[in-house]
Amino acid sequence: MTYFITQFINGLQIGAIYALIALGYTMVYGIIKLINFAHGDLMMVGAYIAFFALSNWGLPIYLAAAVSMVGTAILGVVIDRIAYKPLRDASRLSALITAIAVSLLLQNACMLLFSSSPRRFPTVTANLPTISIGNSTVNVIVFISIALAIALMIILNLFVNKTRIGKAMLAVSEDMRAAQLMGINVDFIVSLTFAIGSALAAFAAVLYLFSYPQIEPYMGAMPGIKAFIAAVLGGIGIIPGAMVGGFLLGIIESMAKAYIPSAFSQVTDAVVFLVLILVLLIKPSGLMGKPEKVKV
Amino acid sequence: MPKKKIRSYLINIAAALLVFSVVYLALQLGWINSYYRSILILICINSIMTISLNLATGLLGELCLGHAGFMAVGAYTAALISLNSGLSPYLSLTLGILTGAVTAGITAFIVGIPALRLRGDYLAIITLAFGQIITILIRSLGFTGGALGLNGIPLLTDFPLTFWMLIVTMYIVYALIRSRQGRAILAIREDDIAAEASGINVTHYKMLAFVISAMLAGVAGALYAHYQGVLTPEKFDYNYSIDFMVMVVFGGMGSITGSILAAVVLTILPQLLYGFSDYRMLLYSILLIALMIFKPSGLLGQKELSQRVFQRLGRQLWGKKAQTVPAETDIPTTVVDEDTYLTEQGSGDSGVGGSSTRGQENLPVSGTPIAEAEGKHQERLGLDTQGDEPLARKQKGRR
Amino acid sequence: MHLLEVNEMSIQFGGLKAVDDITFSVDKGEILGLIGPNGAGKTTIFNLLTSVYTPTSGDILLNGKSIVGNTTWQTVDSGMARTFQNIRLFKNLSALDNVRIGFHGLEHYSLAATLLRLPSYWRDEKALTQKALAILDIFGLKDIAGVQAQNLPYGQQRKLEICRALASNPQLLLLDEPAAGMNPTETQELMSMIRFVKEHFDLAIILIEHDMSLVMNICERLIVLDYGRIIARGLPEEIKQNQAVITAYLGNPLEEEA
């Protein structure tokens, strides 16, 4: 039982990270109907920025996280302006290929700049207490991570549902053209969406590094795909869906790692993909999505 | 088969033969050294991959990010057959190519089931995942040699084999596109809702195109296995899939000859540029973004280098009608036959100019119109000839 | 037996009943007009008839057989074809190819025939190209058969869409605002074409149209919708006098529009 609880908590932690990244996917998809394949790589860039802020500039961790969030947000907006904006009216395929290309660009630029050898994120959790559950212990940072992630999601929800700008975002995701006619500055809203999504990814990167302190140019790929799957699981385009999907996927993965015999350890990644396939077969609109209504 | 068609086919076969014999002769006479011979083979294999990916992406309009995965399935299948069957080398190679195609096709079918029923970009994600999983799977399975890979696969792939497999691939894709099945595939790319409303079973034809695309990738994989002699799972990673995607986009989504052109350029370029490999993916990504923004149709767009292009080029070069045609490649694939039927009424002079240009073989289908036959007996169709029997009624005695 | 019978058909989107308990029928050789203010549910009815949406309740019978639960292409195969309010052509394909795609369900040569270029391929392709050109000819589009659909002027695009729908050999043709964006001369021309096509192909037609002169002229019967319900039905003359209809159009007398 103890084992189960610790695994569950681990699942919540990785789930919180997936949820934060999934939010970026879902918000961008909701607004411009694009799978931003580069989103996972934005998380990777966020990790590098946090790393340099922490170990080269000697900033404290919370400032390093803030710097990383701001830097990644700016990068996200720049990417949208340069690469995606010219393609707003182009075919979906063109936009999708561009997203793939941006992902490649970030990975390979980082590889040339920082080399492919992994860097170690400094341990910031060494002095923190641990909490014992039965006979195993969990570092308090795990709980802090989960709490911070949830707090951030609550803020995001309030922002989207209660503020004028947040409502404008919802309006744009409902119908971009109509929103424009209502006097909403669509370009601003899209940029804002990229900024928020990217900042959340950077925050997720910092949380990720607490548990997996390795930084390398391809580190964003797998969490990126998994977070996308989380977004689909919850219902792509739906903000609360991304949160639920993220946590659920984290728990599923954590349980799979815990209970699948180690001989098949390599297959645990596949479990996540199995989730995707099942969702697409059974309820493609996701857990919280409404069935897609085709506009004819 | 209409007479004009026969001529067109013959010209294409002759052109392919000509290109083949020139290169083959050069190989036999030792004008092309073994290094360039292996590049030639690689060009053919990459061309098959690019054309097959073009079928899924350029013609069907679905993004496939795990095409190297299907190649891997074909490669490992064929390699295992060659290593274990105990048949004579060429028999096992033939068997390997066929089984490689079939297993890759079956894999694609399974991969396609969850994604192709749906509207949206799910195939991109599923194939991305598939590309990752297949390498993991190959690494963890015993009979695939695991991370060490397979060694000692007989080196049976030579230039003639890959060249003619490329020609077969081109023929298959062309033949497919100029048919009711192919038109259905193009219709889905253009507008899936309208396609369905025209009586097309969208899922069925998406699956058809995707499976054929994967089967051709399987063939390329089988050839590759017997070209390289060694297979490791890492070879077929995400970046390898992206290589082919870059070739498709660069050559022009929907253009078969464009695919070959791109495969030629992008296979040779890395060999020429020293230190290119470090920057390759970076350059590719920038190339892709720039193409999408400034020329999303790629080098040739949906156009083809065809007999007609060379005829026009020839005419210009020899100054017969130099003023007539501006842009040389301005013939959209799908319009060629009717367009020319209606505007030019079949240009009489043949002549395959430029067949010395490698990889631009003139293709079976791009030439003369099916509509030709009708062009001759242009009795007025429709209104008055039909009398009181509604013309559509003759199509099928449905009621 | 009616050609098309719609029985108590409804569809609900969330809390909204977009189409509410609608019953009507169409007979062979008839032109039925479907009119009503914007958002009355006209296009939704077309989407229901062609199985793009599945009704929440009720039944749709074509030739006495229920088509509820069919996929769209099956419905097309069983004899119903449509055009779209906002033109949906295969833009990068030629006009001829657009029509040839319409024939899809009627050609049956196999994949093997395609890949091996068997005689059945040549025979069917030739026949179908002829038929496609014949249909284009009816609409005066034969000369532009080779032109990419996206390069055609608006009016011709509308006609081409009708050609494509006719190619599937329907018994019932659904036209969604075929005259939208056309000038009076073009509309006039279109009207006579619709009449001609109806006779020539022995069709029933359901027509959604805002152009009242067209509707009143060509339709034998009218159904007026408002908020997803039928508020009036009858001959054009009766509808013109109908008080409910006049109110639905916000007191805007139809005579003025006509």
PDB file of C-alpha atoms in Angstrom, chain B residues 81-273:
ATOM      1  CA  ILE B  81      14.645 -13.745 -44.702  1.00  0.00           C
ATOM      2  CA  SER B  82      18.005 -13.503 -46.436  1.00  0.00           C
ATOM      3  CA  LEU B  83      19.858 -14.551 -43.306  1.00  0.00           C
ATOM      4  CA  ASN B  84      17.599 -17.399 -42.309  1.00  0.00           C
ATOM      5  CA  SER B  85      15.674 -18.784 -45.251  1.00  0.00           C
ATOM      6  CA  GLY B  86      18.481 -20.825 -46.760  1.00  0.00           C
ATOM      7  CA  LEU B  87      17.145 -20.162 -50.242  1.00  0.00           C
ATOM      8  CA  SER B  88      19.346 -19.054 -53.088  1.00  0.00           C
ATOM      9  CA  PRO B  89      20.417 -15.400 -52.673  1.00  0.00           C
ATOM     10  CA  TYR B  90      18.281 -13.867 -55.394  1.00  0.00           C
ATOM     11  CA  LEU B  91      15.261 -15.945 -54.569  1.00  0.00           C
ATOM     12  CA  SER B  92      15.462 -14.850 -50.954  1.00  0.00           C
ATOM     13  CA  LEU B  93      15.993 -11.244 -52.038  1.00  0.00           C
ATOM     14  CA  THR B  94      12.868 -11.353 -54.191  1.00  0.00           C
ATOM     15  CA  LEU B  95      10.978 -12.971 -51.367  1.00  0.00           C
ATOM     16  CA  GLY B  96      12.438 -10.377 -48.992  1.00  0.00           C
ATOM     17  CA  ILE B  97      11.310  -7.429 -51.089  1.00  0.00           C
ATOM     18  CA  LEU B  98       7.804  -8.817 -51.384  1.00  0.00           C
ATOM     19  CA  THR B  99       7.458  -9.778 -47.727  1.00  0.00           C
ATOM     20  CA  GLY B 100       9.085  -6.523 -46.669  1.00  0.00           C
ATOM     21  CA  ALA B 101       6.434  -4.631 -48.592  1.00  0.00           C
ATOM     22  CA  VAL B 102       3.647  -6.738 -47.125  1.00  0.00           C
ATOM     23  CA  THR B 103       4.803  -6.475 -43.504  1.00  0.00           C
ATOM     24  CA  ALA B 104       5.305  -2.724 -43.840  1.00  0.00           C
ATOM     25  CA  GLY B 105       1.822  -2.493 -45.343  1.00  0.00           C
ATOM     26  CA  ILE B 106       0.280  -4.485 -42.512  1.00  0.00           C
ATOM     27  CA  THR B 107       2.096  -2.321 -39.987  1.00  0.00           C
ATOM     28  CA  ALA B 108       0.728   0.786 -41.670  1.00  0.00           C
ATOM     29  CA  PHE B 109      -2.751  -0.675 -41.587  1.00  0.00           C
ATOM     30  CA  ILE B 110      -2.515  -1.199 -37.839  1.00  0.00           C
ATOM     31  CA  VAL B 111      -1.009   2.240 -37.298  1.00  0.00           C
ATOM     32  CA  GLY B 112      -3.667   3.787 -39.497  1.00  0.00           C
ATOM     33  CA  ILE B 113      -6.717   2.294 -37.776  1.00  0.00           C
ATOM     34  CA  PRO B 114      -6.887   4.727 -34.858  1.00  0.00           C
ATOM     35  CA  ALA B 115      -5.847   7.805 -36.818  1.00  0.00           C
ATOM     36  CA  LEU B 116      -7.320   7.620 -40.281  1.00  0.00           C
ATOM     37  CA  ARG B 117     -10.934   7.365 -39.221  1.00  0.00           C
ATOM     38  CA  LEU B 118     -10.623  10.798 -37.716  1.00  0.00           C
ATOM     39  CA  ARG B 119     -10.502  14.244 -39.156  1.00  0.00           C
ATOM     40  CA  GLY B 120      -7.492  16.213 -37.977  1.00  0.00           C
ATOM     41  CA  ASP B 121      -3.792  15.817 -37.544  1.00  0.00           C
ATOM     42  CA  TYR B 122      -3.770  12.613 -35.557  1.00  0.00           C
ATOM     43  CA  LEU B 123      -1.793  10.641 -38.121  1.00  0.00           C
ATOM     44  CA  ALA B 124       1.151  12.984 -37.571  1.00  0.00           C
ATOM     45  CA  ILE B 125       1.222  12.216 -33.859  1.00  0.00           C
ATOM     46  CA  ILE B 126       0.558   8.498 -34.255  1.00  0.00           C
ATOM     47  CA  THR B 127       3.297   8.072 -36.848  1.00  0.00           C
ATOM     48  CA  LEU B 128       5.643  10.159 -34.728  1.00  0.00           C
ATOM     49  CA  ALA B 129       4.962   7.786 -31.857  1.00  0.00           C
ATOM     50  CA  PHE B 130       5.260   4.788 -34.167  1.00  0.00           C
ATOM     51  CA  GLY B 131       8.676   5.956 -35.359  1.00  0.00           C
ATOM     52  CA  GLN B 132       9.872   6.039 -31.746  1.00  0.00           C
ATOM     53  CA  ILE B 133       8.289   2.766 -30.732  1.00  0.00           C
ATOM     54  CA  ILE B 134       9.537   0.752 -33.674  1.00  0.00           C
ATOM     55  CA  THR B 135      13.176   1.525 -32.857  1.00  0.00           C
ATOM     56  CA  ILE B 136      12.576   0.689 -29.195  1.00  0.00           C
ATOM     57  CA  LEU B 137      10.893  -2.524 -30.265  1.00  0.00           C
ATOM     58  CA  ILE B 138      13.682  -3.558 -32.624  1.00  0.00           C
ATOM     59  CA  ARG B 139      16.208  -2.865 -29.902  1.00  0.00           C
ATOM     60  CA  SER B 140      14.422  -4.960 -27.325  1.00  0.00           C
ATOM     61  CA  LEU B 141      13.422  -7.929 -29.481  1.00  0.00           C
ATOM     62  CA  GLY B 142      15.795 -10.856 -29.664  1.00  0.00           C
ATOM     63  CA  PHE B 143      15.495 -11.960 -33.260  1.00  0.00           C
ATOM     64  CA  THR B 144      16.245  -8.490 -34.625  1.00  0.00           C
ATOM     65  CA  GLY B 145      19.720  -8.530 -33.154  1.00  0.00           C
ATOM     66  CA  GLY B 146      18.794  -5.975 -30.513  1.00  0.00           C
ATOM     67  CA  ALA B 147      20.922  -2.879 -30.215  1.00  0.00           C
ATOM     68  CA  LEU B 148      23.794  -4.577 -32.028  1.00  0.00           C
ATOM     69  CA  GLY B 149      21.698  -4.971 -35.128  1.00  0.00           C
ATOM     70  CA  LEU B 150      21.982  -7.488 -37.937  1.00  0.00           C
ATOM     71  CA  ASN B 151      25.230  -8.207 -39.691  1.00  0.00           C
ATOM     72  CA  GLY B 152      26.319 -10.079 -42.768  1.00  0.00           C
ATOM     73  CA  ILE B 153      23.275  -9.445 -44.904  1.00  0.00           C
ATOM     74  CA  PRO B 154      24.339 -10.438 -48.418  1.00  0.00           C
ATOM     75  CA  LEU B 155      25.093  -7.378 -50.553  1.00  0.00           C
ATOM     76  CA  LEU B 156      22.724  -8.122 -53.384  1.00  0.00           C
ATOM     77  CA  THR B 157      21.401  -4.661 -54.157  1.00  0.00           C
ATOM     78  CA  ASP B 158      22.978  -3.299 -57.288  1.00  0.00           C
ATOM     79  CA  PHE B 159      22.250  -0.401 -59.598  1.00  0.00           C
ATOM     80  CA  PRO B 160      19.994  -2.208 -62.103  1.00  0.00           C
ATOM     81  CA  LEU B 161      17.793  -3.590 -59.349  1.00  0.00           C
ATOM     82  CA  THR B 162      17.292  -0.284 -57.535  1.00  0.00           C
ATOM     83  CA  PHE B 163      16.857   1.617 -60.777  1.00  0.00           C
ATOM     84  CA  TRP B 164      14.084  -0.636 -62.021  1.00  0.00           C
ATOM     85  CA  MET B 165      12.449  -0.735 -58.611  1.00  0.00           C
ATOM     86  CA  LEU B 166      12.410   3.044 -58.751  1.00  0.00           C
ATOM     87  CA  ILE B 167      10.785   2.933 -62.172  1.00  0.00           C
ATOM     88  CA  VAL B 168       8.210   0.474 -60.849  1.00  0.00           C
ATOM     89  CA  THR B 169       7.537   2.768 -57.893  1.00  0.00           C
ATOM     90  CA  MET B 170       7.032   5.738 -60.190  1.00  0.00           C
ATOM     91  CA  TYR B 171       4.750   3.723 -62.390  1.00  0.00           C
ATOM     92  CA  ILE B 172       2.656   2.515 -59.457  1.00  0.00           C
ATOM     93  CA  VAL B 173       2.163   5.984 -58.034  1.00  0.00           C
ATOM     94  CA  TYR B 174       1.400   7.509 -61.429  1.00  0.00           C
ATOM     95  CA  ALA B 175      -0.933   4.732 -62.421  1.00  0.00           C
ATOM     96  CA  LEU B 176      -2.695   5.109 -59.108  1.00  0.00           C
ATOM     97  CA  ILE B 177      -3.091   8.863 -59.343  1.00  0.00           C
ATOM     98  CA  ARG B 178      -4.594   8.732 -62.832  1.00  0.00           C
ATOM     99  CA  SER B 179      -7.487   6.539 -61.839  1.00  0.00           C
ATOM    100  CA  ARG B 180     -10.719   6.651 -59.914  1.00  0.00           C
ATOM    101  CA  GLN B 181      -8.854   5.561 -56.789  1.00  0.00           C
ATOM    102  CA  GLY B 182      -6.218   8.232 -57.298  1.00  0.00           C
ATOM    103  CA  ARG B 183      -8.761  10.941 -57.941  1.00  0.00           C
ATOM    104  CA  ALA B 184     -10.490   9.930 -54.730  1.00  0.00           C
ATOM    105  CA  ILE B 185      -7.184  10.350 -52.888  1.00  0.00           C
ATOM    106  CA  LEU B 186      -6.616  13.785 -54.408  1.00  0.00           C
ATOM    107  CA  ALA B 187     -10.185  14.769 -53.604  1.00  0.00           C
ATOM    108  CA  ILE B 188      -9.609  13.917 -49.947  1.00  0.00           C
ATOM    109  CA  ARG B 189      -6.515  16.110 -49.926  1.00  0.00           C
ATOM    110  CA  GLU B 190      -8.488  18.966 -51.439  1.00  0.00           C
ATOM    111  CA  ASP B 191     -11.573  18.773 -49.257  1.00  0.00           C
ATOM    112  CA  ASP B 192     -12.530  15.694 -47.305  1.00  0.00           C
ATOM    113  CA  ILE B 193     -16.071  16.840 -46.637  1.00  0.00           C
ATOM    114  CA  ALA B 194     -16.776  17.450 -50.304  1.00  0.00           C
ATOM    115  CA  ALA B 195     -15.060  14.148 -51.117  1.00  0.00           C
ATOM    116  CA  GLU B 196     -17.377  12.265 -48.818  1.00  0.00           C
ATOM    117  CA  ALA B 197     -20.328  14.132 -50.280  1.00  0.00           C
ATOM    118  CA  SER B 198     -19.209  12.908 -53.703  1.00  0.00           C
ATOM    119  CA  GLY B 199     -19.641   9.339 -52.572  1.00  0.00           C
ATOM    120  CA  ILE B 200     -16.052   8.649 -51.581  1.00  0.00           C
ATOM    121  CA  ASN B 201     -15.393   6.431 -48.593  1.00  0.00           C
ATOM    122  CA  VAL B 202     -12.786   8.735 -47.109  1.00  0.00           C
ATOM    123  CA  THR B 203     -11.365   6.370 -44.504  1.00  0.00           C
ATOM    124  CA  HIS B 204     -11.000   3.586 -47.059  1.00  0.00           C
ATOM    125  CA  TYR B 205      -9.025   5.677 -49.503  1.00  0.00           C
ATOM    126  CA  LYS B 206      -6.904   7.297 -46.814  1.00  0.00           C
ATOM    127  CA  MET B 207      -6.000   3.801 -45.706  1.00  0.00           C
ATOM    128  CA  LEU B 208      -5.345   2.656 -49.260  1.00  0.00           C
ATOM    129  CA  ALA B 209      -2.914   5.481 -49.955  1.00  0.00           C
ATOM    130  CA  PHE B 210      -1.233   5.150 -46.591  1.00  0.00           C
ATOM    131  CA  VAL B 211      -0.758   1.384 -46.893  1.00  0.00           C
ATOM    132  CA  ILE B 212       0.595   1.582 -50.446  1.00  0.00           C
ATOM    133  CA  SER B 213       2.917   4.348 -49.308  1.00  0.00           C
ATOM    134  CA  ALA B 214       4.209   2.180 -46.473  1.00  0.00           C
ATOM    135  CA  MET B 215       4.572  -0.859 -48.763  1.00  0.00           C
ATOM    136  CA  LEU B 216       6.813   1.121 -51.098  1.00  0.00           C
ATOM    137  CA  ALA B 217       8.823   2.253 -48.082  1.00  0.00           C
ATOM    138  CA  GLY B 218       9.109  -1.422 -47.167  1.00  0.00           C
ATOM    139  CA  VAL B 219      10.528  -2.141 -50.626  1.00  0.00           C
ATOM    140  CA  ALA B 220      13.061   0.651 -50.158  1.00  0.00           C
ATOM    141  CA  GLY B 221      13.952  -0.835 -46.783  1.00  0.00           C
ATOM    142  CA  ALA B 222      14.504  -4.290 -48.274  1.00  0.00           C
ATOM    143  CA  LEU B 223      16.781  -2.783 -50.911  1.00  0.00           C
ATOM    144  CA  TYR B 224      18.591  -0.784 -48.265  1.00  0.00           C
ATOM    145  CA  ALA B 225      19.232  -3.841 -46.102  1.00  0.00           C
ATOM    146  CA  HIS B 226      20.950  -5.631 -48.989  1.00  0.00           C
ATOM    147  CA  TYR B 227      22.814  -2.491 -49.940  1.00  0.00           C
ATOM    148  CA  GLN B 228      24.257  -1.729 -46.525  1.00  0.00           C
ATOM    149  CA  GLY B 229      24.729  -5.274 -45.275  1.00  0.00           C
ATOM    150  CA  VAL B 230      24.283  -4.067 -41.711  1.00  0.00           C
ATOM    151  CA  LEU B 231      21.179  -2.879 -39.934  1.00  0.00           C
ATOM    152  CA  THR B 232      20.990  -1.082 -36.613  1.00  0.00           C
ATOM    153  CA  PRO B 233      17.856   0.354 -35.025  1.00  0.00           C
ATOM    154  CA  GLU B 234      19.396   3.828 -34.640  1.00  0.00           C
ATOM    155  CA  LYS B 235      19.600   4.197 -38.410  1.00  0.00           C
ATOM    156  CA  PHE B 236      15.825   4.463 -38.658  1.00  0.00           C
ATOM    157  CA  ASP B 237      15.334   7.228 -36.134  1.00  0.00           C
ATOM    158  CA  TYR B 238      13.215  10.351 -36.249  1.00  0.00           C
ATOM    159  CA  ASN B 239      15.839  12.368 -38.125  1.00  0.00           C
ATOM    160  CA  TYR B 240      15.870   9.818 -40.917  1.00  0.00           C
ATOM    161  CA  SER B 241      12.116  10.227 -41.319  1.00  0.00           C
ATOM    162  CA  ILE B 242      12.635  13.963 -41.395  1.00  0.00           C
ATOM    163  CA  ASP B 243      15.244  13.588 -44.159  1.00  0.00           C
ATOM    164  CA  PHE B 244      12.568  12.180 -46.428  1.00  0.00           C
ATOM    165  CA  MET B 245      10.048  14.779 -45.351  1.00  0.00           C
ATOM    166  CA  VAL B 246      12.535  17.472 -46.338  1.00  0.00           C
ATOM    167  CA  MET B 247      13.007  15.825 -49.728  1.00  0.00           C
ATOM    168  CA  VAL B 248       9.253  15.688 -50.329  1.00  0.00           C
ATOM    169  CA  VAL B 249       8.705  19.308 -49.370  1.00  0.00           C
ATOM    170  CA  PHE B 250      11.770  20.511 -51.229  1.00  0.00           C
ATOM    171  CA  GLY B 251      10.848  18.679 -54.413  1.00  0.00           C
ATOM    172  CA  GLY B 252       7.226  19.720 -54.253  1.00  0.00           C
ATOM    173  CA  MET B 253       4.336  18.115 -52.450  1.00  0.00           C
ATOM    174  CA  GLY B 254       2.508  16.109 -55.049  1.00  0.00           C
ATOM    175  CA  SER B 255       5.266  16.061 -57.647  1.00  0.00           C
ATOM    176  CA  ILE B 256       6.831  12.681 -58.344  1.00  0.00           C
ATOM    177  CA  THR B 257       9.617  13.993 -60.540  1.00  0.00           C
ATOM    178  CA  GLY B 258      10.169  16.731 -57.987  1.00  0.00           C
ATOM    179  CA  SER B 259      10.709  14.039 -55.379  1.00  0.00           C
ATOM    180  CA  ILE B 260      13.409  12.437 -57.503  1.00  0.00           C
ATOM    181  CA  LEU B 261      15.050  15.775 -58.150  1.00  0.00           C
ATOM    182  CA  ALA B 262      15.086  16.509 -54.434  1.00  0.00           C
ATOM    183  CA  ALA B 263      16.370  13.042 -53.612  1.00  0.00           C
ATOM    184  CA  VAL B 264      19.228  13.534 -56.075  1.00  0.00           C
ATOM    185  CA  VAL B 265      20.176  16.944 -54.721  1.00  0.00           C
ATOM    186  CA  LEU B 266      19.779  16.130 -51.056  1.00  0.00           C
ATOM    187  CA  THR B 267      21.594  12.805 -51.348  1.00  0.00           C
ATOM    188  CA  ILE B 268      24.587  14.280 -53.142  1.00  0.00           C
ATOM    189  CA  LEU B 269      24.811  17.525 -51.172  1.00  0.00           C
ATOM    190  CA  PRO B 270      25.755  15.971 -47.827  1.00  0.00           C
ATOM    191  CA  GLN B 271      28.450  13.962 -49.600  1.00  0.00           C
ATOM    192  CA  LEU B 272      29.942  17.056 -51.172  1.00  0.00           C
ATOM    193  CA  LEU B 273      29.973  19.394 -48.216  1.00  0.00           C
TER     194      LEU B 273
END
